[in-house]
Amino acid sequence: MPPFSYGLMEDLFSQRPLDKTHANMDPRVDYITMGDTRPWDVRGPDSHPKTVFRRQEAVDMFYHGYDNYLDHAFPEDELRPITCSPLTRDRGNPSHVEINDALGNYSLTLIDSLSTLAILASSSAGDKRGDKGGNNALRRFQNAVALVVRTYGDGTQGRHGQGTRARGFDLDSKVQVFETVIRGLGGLLSAHLFAVGELPIRGYHPVNVKTWRGTRHKSKSEAFGKIKWSNGFSYDGQLLRLAHDLGNRLLPAFYTSTGMPYPRVNLRHGIPFYNNSPLHFNAETGQCPTAQPSEPEVTETCSAGSGSLILEFSTLSRLTGDGRFEQLAKRAFWSIWSRRSIVGLVGAGIDAETGQWIGSYTGIGAGIDSFFEYAMKSHVLLSDLGPSNLSATTTGTPYAPYHPNELYPPLSESENAADTFLVTWREAHSAIKRHLYRGPAYHHPHYLQGDLYTGATRAFWIDSLSAYYPGLLTLAGELDEAIEAHMLYTALWTRYSALPERWSVASGSVEGGLRWWGGRPEFIESTYHLYQATRDPWYLHVGEMALRDIKRRCWTKCGWAGLQDVSTGEQTDRMESFFLGETAKYLFLLFHSAHPLNTIDAPYVFNTEGHPLIIPRRKASAQENVRPVDAQYPSGVNNNVCPVPPANVPFSFSATAARQDLFHASSLARLHLVPKSNVQESPLFDFSSEHPSITLSDLHSPSNHSFYPWTLPPYLMPINGTSSKLALRPTFDISFPVQPNTILGLGTLQRVQGGILVNNLGGLRIGMVHEDPDPFDTTGRASGDHYRVYSIGNIPLGRDERLFIPKDVLTTMVTPTDPNFTTVQDSALLDLIIESTTPTDTSNSTETNKPLPSAESSPGLSPLVDSPELLFSSDEVSADDELSSMKAAFNNFIQHVTNLMHEHPTPTPQSPPPSTLSRESFSAILPIGIGAAPLPDIDDAPSPGTAADGTTLPWTTIYIADELCSESLSPHVPQDHQLLVIRRGTCSFSRKLSNIPSFTPSSTSLQLVIVVSFPTHDPLDDNGNVLEGVLVRPLLDEEQRTEEGEKREDGGVPMIMVGGGEEMMRRLQSARGVSIRRKWEIWCRGTVVSNLVVT
């Protein structure tokens, strides 16, 4: 290896006293001190002295941590900034995953800092105190690259492949796959792209670039492709080869039956601790454990850990031509997405071997966050690229003896297409917006923790990791939603001078004692993206607040500490690698809008560790990008273009500061309850006059919480600004008395497919909330203002869940004229009940004798019934049963409620009932117009679940006709048949009815005409998309007359219309009996209850 100057531990920048101008700066008066009172956006954000100064502060912040890491911790993974010592893997406690998952014994902080060093190399040498900018900063980046190569080799198999610490990543370290990919692999790939000029560094233009020459040993004489640097080092792709070595060592984790990677892998030994991996099925290369482990290895991973690998692995595949990485990462992503719940939500914990969700919580934060991020960013990174090159992959390596396509079927064209990831993001965002988002009517918009299967609210906390979401929304063009969400995080940071790990919306305090902040970057990352999109100076002041608070609370003489308690300021003796890799980086880029990364027009992305990645287009496949067939975007989500930033209010400088809901967020964060404090709490006093990373303005504590961020100057607030009234959503409860001779408990509530079935209202409480029109509504019940049942007893209901109450249960407990609970017959919809001897298909779930209640959610062919598929016992318990005491009954009830909250509608196939008859319910619709006749005066059909008693439905004679447009029926048909089935189409409904001859009314003559609608008749929405299964009420615009023109008596023949097409025709033709069941609605104080169904 040729000699060169590393400059490893030397301080390239003089540590001198602060410039007096800057030392006297106060964040509240610095415009006056600096002789410039114009705001950031008037003079120009990058040229304003205040911006220049903040940018340099971010540079100094980074180098204070980085230099101390090199001095006190290198070559170990992280720095202990309080004790000035290294933080290493916990070898004595392998189960200490909080440390061991990320710390792989490969100088993590150095590798995680490479891309930040490269980004700082573009800072202007003309800045104040800019001796760390320009060429010196570039040399620091080049020195760091050389240091990595000296320590871990150049990635080849020859002599130069051996470093002072290891040959590549041949380390006996059991690490988490996800953390190693985003930090280690992402850091190496990003630094390589900067080194070869694919990512920009101002003033750096490398020549003789060759992107890849493999890992085999090359002779010294072969110098082609080397980039000579001023420090004496020649770069020829060493970081890319090291990245390929690291990626190869991670591959064994991906050999699972599900395609999701195991959570951990040993960088030297692979996965001998996962006995069920298909990798061990190879007799020659399979890994067998030398000893039986005392406890089985945990196979639980998470959606973020499995589904957030595409950016790094795709970049590695495209740069090296080894397509295995991209294929495995995509397969893992789609494996997660294919297991989303019926409401479109993705869970957190999941078993990599079985593919079963572990727990039913979901949200947008920990365990799930970057899955959504990578769905959107994968679309950007892979846009206009063909599929990866599978023909150039390496097979038979010691790490992965199988090619992925030997174990798994190849990915489809759609799964490889960039646009499919965009569709996935939009569907995921739509589900989040539907089930987890609480809009302005809930004080201020925010996101809660929900139930994976129903969307019902499970917890009221938000976590600091979820602060990334406004940034992701910004990238996706959901700008207004992003601004709203970010305001709450800004208010919380203002309150705590950091973000606690969890904060409760309900209590307004830290949740569960989780008070720490480890230097996380997510809030600052979102602030950066929002400023890039809006150029609103509000976000510069937010960034200034974060910068001030970090320096005031986290500074130590040897680096930057995390906070163990955001309330007390207690520090932790750990500087996480991401503090230098992300937090300092995003602060710097926030205050440097003219940085090349902020101005280039190229499809680059930041991975979830803040490392910029791009796939050079000359490396792209020549194939045209494969686009998914018939990709339809979900309704209710942005499917157009990115919106323009909000316009400023006249005579104001910030659109955000002038928002009328500005104080809604601060009110939700209880910011108005925070007392003023003039106490200066900081360890900076002893060092403020001699260290370049500190200014005297850092010593000030926030003293005014009347608006936020606390660094916001008053002139940014509009002079005549107003705050809109808080929208408090009205809620109320209805409690029902306990009936005599019954015991509270078993069978009262039953979890069914689609919601909760109530068998007894006695002693229950129903909670309802008044809501605005629902844009997702397809039933018509929620198209206007409506009430929605959000809880029954102590069981929360999801937004799309319904509460089913049998009519007989309702009539025994409720007075029909009760204004709080009024029963009203539905004037448009009813159920058609069909009895047959052939059970329906039970391949997915046993529907016989237990169809779902009501049919309004699926007016097509899907069977819907009064007695949904039950997941729990429905036995009644009375005072005469075996329970001997009220205590036993109460315990039984508690257990039952627990089951209802934790079990979910995943039906288990059951044996078909012994009865030869089965009943199913299908949604039908009544006509309107002067020709509409009233329904026959018969009792509602009994619940399909009661068919086993031997009773038959009243209408048993059925005549199947065609369209009935060209000729009339034979006179005997209406006289001898109770039902007439007609196909829809060709002529009007009135014409069809006119072709029915006159007949003498009797119990055996024609009672009802059923018109069957076909898919070709489905209506279109405003965008021309087919609304499958939606029925439009037939119009009978003429009085009913016979073919001879005579007016029919008693208003005419009753008619209904049902969907289902040919399948419905076959069902009616083989039916043993048919009847109808009217639908009922519940109205509360003159407003419909949209999700309460009377069965």
mmCIF file of C-alpha atoms in Angstrom, residues 55 280 472 518 539 633 651 696 764 794 923:
data_model
loop_
_atom_site.group_PDB
_atom_site.id
_atom_site.type_symbol
_atom_site.label_atom_id
_atom_site.label_comp_id
_atom_site.label_asym_id
_atom_site.label_seq_id
_atom_site.Cartn_x
_atom_site.Cartn_y
_atom_site.Cartn_z
ATOM 1 C CA ARG A 55 -24.276 26.676 9.280
ATOM 2 C CA HIS A 280 -28.845 -25.646 6.113
ATOM 3 C CA LEU A 472 -41.776 11.620 4.118
ATOM 4 C CA GLY A 518 -30.584 9.672 22.277
ATOM 5 C CA TYR A 539 -38.223 26.053 9.680
ATOM 6 C CA TYR A 633 -54.268 4.782 -7.048
ATOM 7 C CA PHE A 651 -47.401 41.743 5.199
ATOM 8 C CA LEU A 696 -22.552 32.404 24.535
ATOM 9 C CA LEU A 764 -73.488 -2.081 28.230
ATOM 10 C CA ASN A 794 -64.514 -1.038 26.902
ATOM 11 C CA SER A 923 -77.929 -6.687 -0.586
#
